[in-house]
Amino acid sequence: MPGHHDKLHVLVAGGGVAALEAMVALRKLAGELVDVELVSPDADFFYRPLAVAEPFGLGEALRFDLASLARGCGARHSLGTLVAVRADERRIWTSRNASYAYDVLIIAVGTRPREAVPGALTFRGQADVRLVTGLLSDLDRGLVRKVAFALPGGVTWPLPLYELALLTSDHLARQGNSAATLTIVTPEAAPLALLGTEASDAVADLLRERGIGLVTETYPERFGDGELQIVPDARIEADAVVSLPRLRGVQLAGVPQDEDCFIPVDSFGRVVELEDVYAAGDITTFPVKQGGLAAQQADVVAEAIAAEAGADLAPEPFEPVLRALVLSSSPLFLRTELGGGRGDVSSADTEALWWPASKIAARYLSPYLAERAGLAYGPAGERASLL
Ligand SMILES: Cc1cc2nc3c(=O)[nH]c(=O)nc-3n(C[C@H](O)[C@H](O)[C@H](O)COP(=O)(O)OP(=O)(O)OC[C@H]3O[C@@H](n4cnc5c(N)ncnc54)[C@H](O)[C@@H]3O)c2cc1C
């Protein structure tokens, strides 16, 4: 219900995948019924998935100006870091003690990456591209021969680690380097097991074809002195270890959160115990932290808010569908439904299993970004198809 504004004033804390998907979806679904304002600490939005391709010269993490993305959608962007919510006053506070009023709030502040395997090269995205470039150079010079790609236990999104291993293997093949060995060490029962049997089998085949070793049901602990310590109590010899960070939420006053600072929401993205406050994306307690899922959560939230603002639609609850595009010399599309109840509905294909065939499958944001980047959006626009 609009307060002192004519339109429902939707304040979005965040400037990442979930925040932007909600912004574009609200414009499409609710049009002039809503007024959207984004608040986030960075002036830019980074399209992170392509960061894995950067050290191999196969792509670059794209950057978009948030203010201009917002303007293009009839919204506004301000710089600020959410620290507290006063739901009783319908206000938020930022770290600089600025306060913003809202009719409806969407919290989409993402996660913080934490080092999970001390001593390993932790790949968080673009900031760590140079570390991987350095590793490739050491492999080329024969200074490094055995590389382990170690997935930590706890909350993370595993795909980038598999992509780094596959792209490193492509690099070694291009260099004619047959002396180096690559091994994936993972707590999973099978590679990318969360994508279901068919997808996981396809990834296992790909690893086998490339000669990449696989050690499953094993937790990497730390790396040093040429050894990766693992649980169960043992060691794997390695000259270098690449790992991913473990993800945690960020503490926000006035918001219910679990011990890792993730926010519990219902199937429409409403934050439990708070009125007119929604959350979407990696900051929620949903255990899989992935851009496509963040976008689906944002769509559910946008539908619920659009209906509240008076749009003629019936909001649908969150029914997660996981879509993953594995980057390597031959891209692999993986898809599964996480909701359960329909058995294992996993699939894998070298042809696109969804369209647009984007790396982050975001219904409203993908075409919007492609258009803003001036890219053709279709089978001919290969770069666009990654957006
Ligand atoms: C290397 C890498 C590769 C990936 N590859 C894929 C892939 O291929 N496909 C895929 O679907 N997903 C992929 N992901 C995961 C995907 O990037 C995330 O799941 C997705 O970005 C989560 O969206 P989000 O909006 O929840 O968080 P984010 O996109 O992280 O956005 C969070 C936003 O909130 C802002 N913020 C932070 N703190 C505050 C605060 N206190 N107040 C206000 N704003 C705040 C940040 O500045 C940022 O704008 C990849 C991730 C990485 C790191």
CSV table of C-alpha atoms and ligand atoms in Angstrom, one decimal:
chain,number,residue,atom,x,y,z
A,1,MET,CA,0.0,0.0,0.0
A,2,PRO,CA,1.6,3.3,-1.1
A,3,GLY,CA,2.5,5.6,1.8
A,4,HIS,CA,3.0,9.3,1.0
A,5,HIS,CA,3.9,8.5,-2.7
A,6,ASP,CA,1.4,8.1,-5.5
A,7,LYS,CA,3.2,5.0,-6.7
A,8,LEU,CA,4.4,2.1,-4.6
A,9,HIS,CA,8.0,3.1,-3.7
A,10,VAL,CA,10.2,0.0,-4.0
A,11,LEU,CA,13.6,0.4,-2.5
A,12,VAL,CA,16.2,-2.2,-3.5
A,13,ALA,CA,19.4,-2.7,-1.4
A,14,GLY,CA,21.9,-4.1,-3.9
A,15,GLY,CA,23.2,-3.6,-7.4
A,16,GLY,CA,23.9,-7.2,-8.5
A,17,VAL,CA,22.0,-9.9,-10.4
A,18,ALA,CA,19.0,-10.1,-8.1
A,19,ALA,CA,18.6,-6.3,-7.6
A,20,LEU,CA,18.8,-5.6,-11.3
A,21,GLU,CA,16.6,-8.5,-12.3
A,22,ALA,CA,13.9,-7.2,-9.8
A,23,MET,CA,14.3,-3.7,-11.2
A,24,VAL,CA,13.8,-4.7,-14.8
A,25,ALA,CA,11.0,-7.2,-13.9
A,26,LEU,CA,9.1,-4.6,-11.9
A,27,ARG,CA,9.3,-2.1,-14.8
A,28,LYS,CA,7.9,-4.8,-17.2
A,29,LEU,CA,5.3,-6.2,-14.7
A,30,ALA,CA,4.1,-3.1,-12.8
A,31,GLY,CA,5.1,-0.2,-15.2
A,32,GLU,CA,4.1,3.1,-13.8
A,33,LEU,CA,2.5,1.6,-10.7
A,34,VAL,CA,5.9,1.5,-9.0
A,35,ASP,CA,8.8,3.8,-8.4
A,36,VAL,CA,12.1,1.9,-8.1
A,37,GLU,CA,15.2,3.1,-6.3
A,38,LEU,CA,18.5,1.1,-5.9
A,39,VAL,CA,21.0,1.7,-3.1
A,40,SER,CA,24.4,-0.1,-3.3
A,41,PRO,CA,28.1,0.7,-2.5
A,42,ASP,CA,29.5,0.3,-6.0
A,43,ALA,CA,28.9,2.5,-9.1
A,44,ASP,CA,29.2,-0.5,-11.4
A,45,PHE,CA,27.6,-3.9,-12.0
A,46,PHE,CA,30.2,-6.6,-12.9
A,47,TYR,CA,29.0,-9.6,-14.9
A,48,ARG,CA,31.2,-12.1,-13.1
A,49,PRO,CA,30.8,-15.4,-14.9
A,50,LEU,CA,33.1,-14.4,-17.7
A,51,ALA,CA,35.9,-13.7,-15.2
A,52,VAL,CA,36.8,-17.4,-15.4
A,53,ALA,CA,37.5,-17.0,-19.2
A,54,GLU,CA,39.7,-13.9,-18.7
A,55,PRO,CA,43.0,-15.5,-17.8
A,56,PHE,CA,42.7,-17.7,-20.9
A,57,GLY,CA,42.1,-14.7,-23.2
A,58,LEU,CA,38.6,-16.1,-24.0
A,59,GLY,CA,36.4,-13.3,-22.7
A,60,GLU,CA,36.3,-10.6,-20.1
A,61,ALA,CA,34.1,-9.8,-17.1
A,62,LEU,CA,31.8,-7.0,-18.4
A,63,ARG,CA,31.1,-3.9,-16.4
A,64,PHE,CA,28.0,-1.7,-16.6
A,65,ASP,CA,27.4,1.7,-15.0
A,66,LEU,CA,24.6,1.2,-12.5
A,67,ALA,CA,23.2,4.7,-12.7
A,68,SER,CA,22.8,4.3,-16.4
A,69,LEU,CA,21.2,0.8,-16.1
A,70,ALA,CA,18.8,2.3,-13.6
A,71,ARG,CA,17.9,5.3,-15.7
A,72,GLY,CA,17.3,3.1,-18.7
A,73,CYS,CA,14.6,1.5,-16.7
A,74,GLY,CA,13.1,4.6,-15.2
A,75,ALA,CA,14.7,3.9,-11.8
A,76,ARG,CA,17.4,5.7,-9.7
A,77,HIS,CA,20.6,4.5,-8.2
A,78,SER,CA,22.3,6.0,-5.1
A,79,LEU,CA,25.6,5.0,-3.5
A,80,GLY,CA,25.1,3.5,0.0
A,81,THR,CA,25.7,0.4,2.1
A,82,LEU,CA,22.7,-1.0,3.9
A,83,VAL,CA,23.4,-1.6,7.6
A,84,ALA,CA,20.0,-1.5,9.3
A,85,VAL,CA,16.3,-1.9,8.6
A,86,ARG,CA,13.6,-0.3,10.8
A,87,ALA,CA,10.5,-2.2,9.4
A,88,ASP,CA,8.2,-0.5,11.9
A,89,GLU,CA,9.2,2.9,10.4
A,90,ARG,CA,9.6,1.6,6.8
A,91,ARG,CA,13.1,3.0,6.6
A,92,ILE,CA,16.7,1.8,6.1
A,93,TRP,CA,20.0,3.2,7.3
A,94,THR,CA,23.3,3.1,5.5
A,95,SER,CA,26.8,3.0,6.8
A,96,ARG,CA,27.1,6.8,6.4
A,97,ASN,CA,24.0,7.3,8.5
A,98,ALA,CA,21.8,8.3,5.5
A,99,SER,CA,18.2,7.0,5.8
A,100,TYR,CA,15.8,6.0,3.0
A,101,ALA,CA,12.1,5.5,3.2
A,102,TYR,CA,10.2,2.8,1.4
A,103,ASP,CA,6.8,1.3,0.9
A,104,VAL,CA,8.4,-2.1,0.0
A,105,LEU,CA,12.0,-3.1,0.6
A,106,ILE,CA,14.0,-5.8,-1.4
A,107,ILE,CA,17.2,-6.9,0.2
A,108,ALA,CA,19.6,-8.2,-2.5
A,109,VAL,CA,23.0,-7.6,-1.0
A,110,GLY,CA,24.7,-10.9,-2.0
A,111,THR,CA,27.4,-12.6,0.0
A,112,ARG,CA,31.0,-12.0,1.2
A,113,PRO,CA,33.7,-14.5,-0.1
A,114,ARG,CA,35.9,-16.0,2.6
A,115,GLU,CA,39.1,-17.9,2.1
A,116,ALA,CA,38.3,-21.6,2.7
A,117,VAL,CA,41.5,-23.5,1.9
A,118,PRO,CA,44.5,-21.6,3.4
A,119,GLY,CA,47.6,-21.6,1.2
A,120,ALA,CA,45.5,-22.2,-2.0
A,121,LEU,CA,44.9,-19.6,-4.8
A,122,THR,CA,41.3,-18.6,-4.0
A,123,PHE,CA,39.4,-17.5,-7.1
A,124,ARG,CA,36.7,-15.0,-6.3
A,125,GLY,CA,36.3,-13.5,-9.7
A,126,GLN,CA,38.0,-10.7,-11.7
A,127,ALA,CA,40.2,-9.6,-8.8
A,128,ASP,CA,42.0,-12.9,-8.9
A,129,VAL,CA,42.4,-13.2,-12.7
A,130,ARG,CA,46.1,-12.3,-12.4
A,131,LEU,CA,46.7,-15.2,-10.0
A,132,VAL,CA,45.5,-17.6,-12.6
A,133,THR,CA,47.5,-15.9,-15.3
A,134,GLY,CA,50.6,-16.4,-13.1
A,135,LEU,CA,49.7,-20.1,-12.6
A,136,LEU,CA,49.4,-20.6,-16.3
A,137,SER,CA,52.8,-19.0,-16.8
A,138,ASP,CA,54.3,-21.3,-14.2
A,139,LEU,CA,52.8,-24.3,-15.9
A,140,ASP,CA,54.2,-23.1,-19.3
A,141,ARG,CA,57.7,-22.7,-17.8
A,142,GLY,CA,57.5,-26.1,-16.1
A,143,LEU,CA,57.7,-24.6,-12.6
A,144,VAL,CA,54.4,-26.2,-11.7
A,145,ARG,CA,53.4,-29.7,-12.8
A,146,LYS,CA,50.7,-30.9,-10.5
A,147,VAL,CA,47.6,-28.7,-9.9
A,148,ALA,CA,44.7,-29.6,-7.7
A,149,PHE,CA,41.4,-27.8,-8.1
A,150,ALA,CA,39.9,-28.1,-4.6
A,151,LEU,CA,36.2,-27.4,-3.8
A,152,PRO,CA,35.7,-26.4,-0.1
A,153,GLY,CA,32.9,-27.7,2.0
A,154,GLY,CA,30.1,-25.4,3.0
A,155,VAL,CA,28.2,-22.8,0.9
A,156,THR,CA,29.7,-22.0,-2.5
A,157,TRP,CA,28.8,-22.2,-6.2
A,158,PRO,CA,31.1,-25.0,-7.6
A,159,LEU,CA,30.9,-24.4,-11.4
A,160,PRO,CA,33.7,-21.9,-11.7
A,161,LEU,CA,36.2,-24.4,-10.3
A,162,TYR,CA,35.3,-27.0,-12.9
A,163,GLU,CA,35.5,-24.3,-15.6
A,164,LEU,CA,39.0,-23.3,-14.4
A,165,ALA,CA,40.1,-26.9,-14.5
A,166,LEU,CA,38.7,-27.5,-18.0
A,167,LEU,CA,40.0,-24.2,-19.4
A,168,THR,CA,43.5,-25.0,-17.9
A,169,SER,CA,43.4,-28.4,-19.6
A,170,ASP,CA,42.5,-26.7,-22.9
A,171,HIS,CA,45.4,-24.3,-22.4
A,172,LEU,CA,47.8,-27.2,-21.7
A,173,ALA,CA,46.7,-28.9,-24.9
A,174,ARG,CA,47.2,-25.7,-26.9
A,175,GLN,CA,50.7,-25.4,-25.4
A,176,GLY,CA,51.5,-29.1,-26.1
A,177,ASN,CA,52.2,-29.6,-22.4
A,178,SER,CA,51.6,-33.2,-21.6
A,179,ALA,CA,53.7,-33.3,-18.4
A,180,ALA,CA,51.3,-31.4,-16.2
A,181,THR,CA,48.5,-33.2,-14.3
A,182,LEU,CA,45.2,-31.7,-13.1
A,183,THR,CA,43.0,-33.2,-10.4
A,184,ILE,CA,39.6,-32.1,-9.0
A,185,VAL,CA,39.2,-32.7,-5.2
A,186,THR,CA,35.6,-32.3,-4.1
A,187,PRO,CA,33.3,-33.2,-1.2
A,188,GLU,CA,30.6,-33.9,-3.8
A,189,ALA,CA,29.7,-37.6,-4.4
A,190,ALA,CA,30.0,-36.9,-8.1
A,191,PRO,CA,31.1,-33.8,-10.2
A,192,LEU,CA,28.4,-31.1,-10.0
A,193,ALA,CA,26.1,-33.6,-8.3
A,194,LEU,CA,23.5,-31.0,-7.5
A,195,LEU,CA,22.7,-30.8,-11.2
A,196,GLY,CA,21.4,-34.4,-11.2
A,197,THR,CA,22.6,-37.7,-12.6
A,198,GLU,CA,22.6,-37.0,-16.4
A,199,ALA,CA,24.4,-33.6,-16.0
A,200,SER,CA,26.9,-35.0,-13.5
A,201,ASP,CA,27.6,-38.0,-15.8
A,202,ALA,CA,28.2,-35.6,-18.7
A,203,VAL,CA,30.7,-33.6,-16.6
A,204,ALA,CA,32.4,-36.8,-15.4
A,205,ASP,CA,32.8,-37.8,-19.1
A,206,LEU,CA,34.2,-34.4,-20.0
A,207,LEU,CA,36.8,-34.6,-17.2
A,208,ARG,CA,37.8,-38.2,-18.2
A,209,GLU,CA,38.2,-37.1,-21.9
A,210,ARG,CA,40.5,-34.3,-20.8
A,211,GLY,CA,42.5,-36.6,-18.5
A,212,ILE,CA,41.5,-34.5,-15.4
A,213,GLY,CA,41.7,-36.6,-12.3
A,214,LEU,CA,38.8,-36.7,-9.9
A,215,VAL,CA,38.8,-37.3,-6.1
A,216,THR,CA,35.2,-37.2,-4.6
A,217,GLU,CA,33.8,-37.2,-1.1
A,218,THR,CA,36.9,-35.5,0.1
A,219,TYR,CA,37.2,-32.1,1.9
A,220,PRO,CA,40.3,-30.0,1.2
A,221,GLU,CA,41.7,-28.4,4.4
A,222,ARG,CA,44.8,-26.4,3.6
A,223,PHE,CA,47.8,-26.3,1.2
A,224,GLY,CA,51.5,-26.0,2.0
A,225,ASP,CA,54.9,-27.7,1.4
A,226,GLY,CA,53.7,-29.4,-1.8
A,227,GLU,CA,50.8,-31.1,0.0
A,228,LEU,CA,47.0,-30.6,0.0
A,229,GLN,CA,45.7,-31.8,3.4
A,230,ILE,CA,42.4,-33.5,3.1
A,231,VAL,CA,39.7,-35.0,5.2
A,232,PRO,CA,39.6,-38.0,5.7
A,233,ASP,CA,43.1,-37.6,7.2
A,234,ALA,CA,45.4,-37.8,4.2
A,235,ARG,CA,47.4,-35.7,1.7
A,236,ILE,CA,47.5,-35.2,-2.0
A,237,GLU,CA,50.7,-34.0,-3.6
A,238,ALA,CA,50.4,-30.7,-5.5
A,239,ASP,CA,52.6,-27.9,-6.7
A,240,ALA,CA,49.7,-25.5,-6.7
A,241,VAL,CA,46.1,-25.6,-5.5
A,242,VAL,CA,43.2,-23.5,-6.9
A,243,SER,CA,40.1,-23.2,-4.7
A,244,LEU,CA,36.9,-21.2,-4.3
A,245,PRO,CA,35.8,-19.1,-1.4
A,246,ARG,CA,33.2,-20.1,1.1
A,247,LEU,CA,30.3,-17.7,1.1
A,248,ARG,CA,28.7,-15.9,4.0
A,249,GLY,CA,26.0,-13.3,4.3
A,250,VAL,CA,26.4,-9.8,5.8
A,251,GLN,CA,25.1,-8.8,9.2
A,252,LEU,CA,22.1,-6.4,9.0
A,253,ALA,CA,20.5,-4.9,12.1
A,254,GLY,CA,16.7,-5.4,12.3
A,255,VAL,CA,16.7,-8.4,9.9
A,256,PRO,CA,16.3,-12.0,11.0
A,257,GLN,CA,19.4,-14.0,9.9
A,258,ASP,CA,20.8,-17.5,10.5
A,259,GLU,CA,24.3,-18.1,11.9
A,260,ASP,CA,26.0,-17.5,8.5
A,261,CYS,CA,23.9,-14.2,8.2
A,262,PHE,CA,21.6,-15.6,5.5
A,263,ILE,CA,18.0,-14.3,5.5
A,264,PRO,CA,15.1,-16.8,5.8
A,265,VAL,CA,12.3,-16.1,3.3
A,266,ASP,CA,9.0,-17.8,2.3
A,267,SER,CA,8.2,-19.1,-1.2
A,268,PHE,CA,7.3,-15.6,-2.4
A,269,GLY,CA,10.6,-14.1,-1.1
A,270,ARG,CA,9.0,-12.4,1.9
A,271,VAL,CA,11.4,-12.0,4.9
A,272,VAL,CA,9.9,-14.0,7.7
A,273,GLU,CA,8.7,-11.8,10.6
A,274,LEU,CA,9.0,-8.5,8.7
A,275,GLU,CA,6.2,-6.7,6.9
A,276,ASP,CA,6.8,-5.4,3.4
A,277,VAL,CA,10.4,-6.6,3.3
A,278,TYR,CA,11.5,-9.1,0.7
A,279,ALA,CA,14.9,-10.7,0.0
A,280,ALA,CA,16.3,-12.3,-3.1
A,281,GLY,CA,19.5,-13.9,-4.3
A,282,ASP,CA,22.6,-15.2,-2.6
A,283,ILE,CA,21.8,-13.5,0.7
A,284,THR,CA,18.8,-15.7,1.3
A,285,THR,CA,19.0,-19.1,3.1
A,286,PHE,CA,18.4,-21.0,-0.2
A,287,PRO,CA,21.4,-23.3,-0.2
A,288,VAL,CA,22.5,-23.0,-3.8
A,289,LYS,CA,24.2,-19.6,-4.5
A,290,GLN,CA,23.9,-19.0,-8.3
A,291,GLY,CA,23.0,-16.1,-10.5
A,292,GLY,CA,20.2,-17.9,-12.4
A,293,LEU,CA,18.5,-18.8,-9.1
A,294,ALA,CA,19.0,-15.3,-7.8
A,295,ALA,CA,17.2,-14.0,-10.9
A,296,GLN,CA,14.4,-16.5,-10.4
A,297,GLN,CA,14.0,-15.4,-6.8
A,298,ALA,CA,13.9,-11.8,-7.9
A,299,ASP,CA,11.2,-12.6,-10.5
A,300,VAL,CA,9.1,-14.2,-7.7
A,301,VAL,CA,9.5,-11.1,-5.6
A,302,ALA,CA,8.8,-8.7,-8.5
A,303,GLU,CA,5.6,-10.6,-9.3
A,304,ALA,CA,4.4,-10.4,-5.6
A,305,ILE,CA,5.2,-6.7,-5.4
A,306,ALA,CA,3.6,-5.9,-8.8
A,307,ALA,CA,0.4,-7.6,-7.7
A,308,GLU,CA,0.5,-5.6,-4.5
A,309,ALA,CA,0.9,-2.4,-6.5
A,310,GLY,CA,-2.2,-3.3,-8.5
A,311,ALA,CA,-0.9,-5.1,-11.6
A,312,ASP,CA,-3.2,-7.7,-12.9
A,313,LEU,CA,-1.3,-10.9,-12.3
A,314,ALA,CA,-1.2,-13.9,-10.0
A,315,PRO,CA,2.2,-14.3,-8.4
A,316,GLU,CA,3.8,-17.7,-8.7
A,317,PRO,CA,5.9,-19.2,-5.8
A,318,PHE,CA,9.7,-20.0,-6.2
A,319,GLU,CA,10.2,-23.2,-8.1
A,320,PRO,CA,14.0,-23.4,-8.6
A,321,VAL,CA,15.3,-24.5,-12.0
A,322,LEU,CA,19.1,-24.7,-12.1
A,323,ARG,CA,20.7,-23.9,-15.5
A,324,ALA,CA,24.5,-24.0,-15.9
A,325,LEU,CA,26.5,-23.3,-18.9
A,326,VAL,CA,30.0,-24.9,-18.5
A,327,LEU,CA,32.7,-22.9,-20.4
A,328,SER,CA,35.4,-25.0,-22.1
A,329,SER,CA,36.4,-25.6,-25.7
A,330,SER,CA,33.0,-27.2,-26.3
A,331,PRO,CA,30.3,-25.6,-24.1
A,332,LEU,CA,28.0,-27.9,-22.2
A,333,PHE,CA,24.5,-26.9,-21.1
A,334,LEU,CA,23.2,-28.5,-17.9
A,335,ARG,CA,19.7,-28.2,-16.4
A,336,THR,CA,17.7,-29.6,-13.5
A,337,GLU,CA,14.7,-28.9,-11.4
A,338,LEU,CA,15.6,-28.5,-7.7
A,339,GLY,CA,12.1,-28.4,-6.3
A,340,GLY,CA,11.8,-32.2,-6.0
A,341,GLY,CA,8.7,-34.3,-6.4
A,342,ARG,CA,9.3,-35.0,-10.0
A,343,GLY,CA,12.3,-37.4,-9.6
A,344,ASP,CA,15.7,-36.7,-11.2
A,345,VAL,CA,14.9,-34.4,-14.2
A,346,SER,CA,18.5,-33.7,-15.1
A,347,SER,CA,19.7,-33.0,-18.6
A,348,ALA,CA,22.9,-32.2,-20.4
A,349,ASP,CA,23.5,-31.1,-24.0
A,350,THR,CA,26.0,-29.4,-26.2
A,351,GLU,CA,23.1,-27.5,-27.8
A,352,ALA,CA,21.4,-24.7,-25.8
A,353,LEU,CA,18.8,-26.1,-23.3
A,354,TRP,CA,17.4,-22.6,-22.7
A,355,TRP,CA,17.1,-19.5,-24.7
A,356,PRO,CA,18.5,-16.9,-24.6
A,357,ALA,CA,21.5,-19.2,-23.9
A,358,SER,CA,23.1,-16.9,-21.3
A,359,LYS,CA,25.7,-17.7,-18.6
A,360,ILE,CA,23.4,-16.3,-16.0
A,361,ALA,CA,19.9,-17.3,-17.1
A,362,ALA,CA,18.0,-14.1,-16.1
A,363,ARG,CA,14.6,-13.7,-17.8
A,364,TYR,CA,14.5,-9.9,-17.9
A,365,LEU,CA,18.0,-8.9,-17.1
A,366,SER,CA,19.8,-10.9,-19.9
A,367,PRO,CA,18.1,-9.2,-22.8
A,368,TYR,CA,18.3,-5.8,-21.1
A,369,LEU,CA,22.1,-6.1,-20.6
A,370,ALA,CA,22.6,-7.3,-24.2
A,371,GLU,CA,20.7,-4.4,-25.5
A,372,ARG,CA,22.6,-1.9,-23.3
A,373,ALA,CA,25.9,-3.4,-24.3
A,374,GLY,CA,24.9,-2.8,-28.0
A,375,LEU,CA,25.1,-6.6,-28.7
A,376,ALA,CA,23.0,-8.4,-31.2
A,377,TYR,CA,20.9,-10.9,-29.3
A,378,GLY,CA,20.6,-14.1,-31.2
A,379,PRO,CA,22.4,-17.2,-32.3
A,380,ALA,CA,24.8,-15.1,-34.4
A,381,GLY,CA,25.8,-12.9,-31.5
A,382,GLU,CA,28.0,-15.3,-29.6
A,383,ARG,CA,29.2,-12.8,-27.0
A,384,ALA,CA,25.6,-11.6,-26.4
A,385,SER,CA,24.6,-15.2,-25.9
A,386,LEU,CA,26.8,-15.4,-22.8
A,387,LEU,CA,25.0,-12.4,-21.2
B,1,LIG,C1,33.7,-16.4,-10.7
B,1,LIG,C2,32.2,-16.6,-10.6
B,1,LIG,C3,31.5,-17.2,-11.7
B,1,LIG,C4,30.2,-17.3,-11.6
B,1,LIG,N1,29.5,-18.0,-12.7
B,1,LIG,C5,28.2,-18.1,-12.7
B,1,LIG,C6,27.5,-18.6,-13.8
B,1,LIG,O1,28.1,-19.0,-14.8
B,1,LIG,N2,26.1,-18.6,-13.8
B,1,LIG,C7,25.4,-18.2,-12.7
B,1,LIG,O2,24.2,-18.2,-12.7
B,1,LIG,N3,26.1,-17.7,-11.6
B,1,LIG,C8,27.4,-17.6,-11.6
B,1,LIG,N4,28.1,-17.1,-10.5
B,1,LIG,C9,27.3,-16.8,-9.3
B,1,LIG,C10,26.6,-15.4,-9.4
B,1,LIG,O3,27.5,-14.4,-9.7
B,1,LIG,C11,25.9,-15.1,-8.1
B,1,LIG,O4,25.1,-16.2,-7.6
B,1,LIG,C12,25.0,-13.9,-8.3
B,1,LIG,O5,25.7,-12.7,-8.6
B,1,LIG,C13,24.2,-13.6,-7.0
B,1,LIG,O6,23.4,-12.5,-7.2
B,1,LIG,P1,23.0,-11.5,-6.0
B,1,LIG,O7,22.3,-10.4,-6.6
B,1,LIG,O8,22.4,-12.2,-4.9
B,1,LIG,O9,24.4,-11.0,-5.5
B,1,LIG,P2,25.5,-10.1,-6.2
B,1,LIG,O10,25.4,-10.3,-7.7
B,1,LIG,O11,26.8,-10.5,-5.5
B,1,LIG,O12,25.1,-8.6,-5.9
B,1,LIG,C14,25.2,-8.1,-4.6
B,1,LIG,C15,25.1,-6.6,-4.7
B,1,LIG,O13,24.8,-6.0,-3.5
B,1,LIG,C16,25.7,-4.9,-3.2
B,1,LIG,N5,25.9,-4.8,-1.8
B,1,LIG,C17,26.7,-5.5,-1.0
B,1,LIG,N6,26.6,-5.2,0.3
B,1,LIG,C18,25.6,-4.2,0.3
B,1,LIG,C19,24.9,-3.5,1.3
B,1,LIG,N7,25.2,-3.7,2.6
B,1,LIG,N8,24.0,-2.6,1.0
B,1,LIG,C20,23.6,-2.4,-0.3
B,1,LIG,N9,24.2,-3.1,-1.3
B,1,LIG,C21,25.1,-4.0,-1.0
B,1,LIG,C22,27.0,-5.3,-4.0
B,1,LIG,O14,27.7,-4.2,-4.3
B,1,LIG,C23,26.3,-5.9,-5.3
B,1,LIG,O15,25.9,-4.9,-6.1
B,1,LIG,C24,29.4,-16.9,-10.5
B,1,LIG,C25,30.1,-16.3,-9.4
B,1,LIG,C26,31.5,-16.1,-9.5
B,1,LIG,C27,32.2,-15.4,-8.4
